[in-house]
Amino acid sequence: MIYSLAEGVFTDEEGLTHKTYGISAKDFNGHIFASFPNIFLDKQNAETLVNLCNENKLELCHLLDVIEDALT
């Protein structure tokens, strides 16, 4: 599994849009298995999460737990 930065857009209740960042999980052929683009408002936090997942060769079944830990 290869993890990469996922970008999204969030519109708040006042109609303002905010760029968001998260993580996508892809196989070695580039097929996306999971994508969570709206985790962080800070790009650096998302990049840190992506790097940790890749460095530790995270299995996809643990991704949601890792995201939850990153938010606490």
Short mmCIF file of C-alpha atoms in Angstrom, two decimals:
data_model
loop_
_atom_site.label_atom_id
_atom_site.label_comp_id
_atom_site.label_asym_id
_atom_site.label_seq_id
_atom_site.Cartn_x
_atom_site.Cartn_y
_atom_site.Cartn_z
CA MET A 1 0.00 0.00 0.00
CA ILE A 2 1.22 3.49 -0.82
CA TYR A 3 -0.20 6.48 1.02
CA SER A 4 -0.43 9.94 -0.50
CA LEU A 5 -1.79 13.37 0.29
CA ALA A 6 -5.50 13.82 -0.40
CA GLU A 7 -6.95 17.28 -0.84
CA GLY A 8 -10.54 18.37 -0.48
CA VAL A 9 -12.74 21.40 0.09
CA PHE A 10 -15.04 22.00 3.03
CA THR A 11 -17.81 24.62 3.04
CA ASP A 12 -18.78 25.86 6.48
CA GLU A 13 -22.21 26.99 7.64
CA GLU A 14 -21.42 30.57 6.59
CA GLY A 15 -20.69 29.48 3.03
CA LEU A 16 -16.94 29.97 3.30
CA THR A 17 -14.78 27.32 1.67
CA HIS A 18 -11.65 25.90 3.26
CA LYS A 19 -9.03 23.66 1.69
CA THR A 20 -8.65 20.41 3.59
CA TYR A 21 -6.02 17.70 3.62
CA GLY A 22 -5.97 14.03 4.37
CA ILE A 23 -4.71 10.70 3.13
CA SER A 24 -5.37 8.26 0.30
CA ALA A 25 -4.36 4.61 0.20
CA LYS A 26 -3.37 3.26 -3.22
CA ASP A 27 -2.03 -0.04 -4.47
CA PHE A 28 1.19 -0.18 -6.48
CA ASN A 29 -0.81 0.27 -9.72
CA GLY A 30 -2.31 3.54 -8.47
CA HIS A 31 -5.81 2.22 -7.74
CA ILE A 32 -7.34 4.05 -4.78
CA PHE A 33 -8.65 1.76 -2.04
CA ALA A 34 -9.57 4.46 0.48
CA SER A 35 -9.45 8.23 0.63
CA PHE A 36 -10.06 10.58 3.55
CA PRO A 37 -9.53 14.14 2.26
CA ASN A 38 -11.15 16.13 5.08
CA ILE A 39 -9.03 15.29 8.12
CA PHE A 40 -6.88 18.40 8.61
CA LEU A 41 -6.94 22.08 7.73
CA ASP A 42 -3.13 22.14 7.98
CA LYS A 43 -1.24 20.53 5.08
CA GLN A 44 1.84 19.80 7.20
CA ASN A 45 -0.17 17.62 9.58
CA ALA A 46 -1.48 15.57 6.67
CA GLU A 47 1.99 15.23 5.14
CA THR A 48 3.34 14.01 8.48
CA LEU A 49 0.60 11.37 8.66
CA VAL A 50 1.27 10.23 5.09
CA ASN A 51 5.00 9.97 5.75
CA LEU A 52 4.50 7.98 8.96
CA CYS A 53 2.17 5.53 7.22
CA ASN A 54 4.61 4.99 4.35
CA GLU A 55 7.70 4.74 6.56
CA ASN A 56 6.02 2.14 8.78
CA LYS A 57 4.42 0.26 5.88
CA LEU A 58 0.99 0.56 7.48
CA GLU A 59 -1.53 -2.09 6.52
CA LEU A 60 -4.80 -0.68 5.24
CA CYS A 61 -6.82 -2.40 7.97
CA HIS A 62 -5.14 -0.11 10.54
CA LEU A 63 -5.63 3.18 8.70
CA LEU A 64 -8.82 4.29 10.49
CA ASP A 65 -7.22 3.69 13.89
CA VAL A 66 -4.15 5.71 12.86
CA ILE A 67 -6.36 8.58 11.63
CA GLU A 68 -8.28 8.53 14.91
CA ASP A 69 -5.03 8.64 16.88
CA ALA A 70 -3.78 11.55 14.75
CA LEU A 71 -6.87 13.56 15.65
CA THR A 72 -6.58 13.05 19.40
#
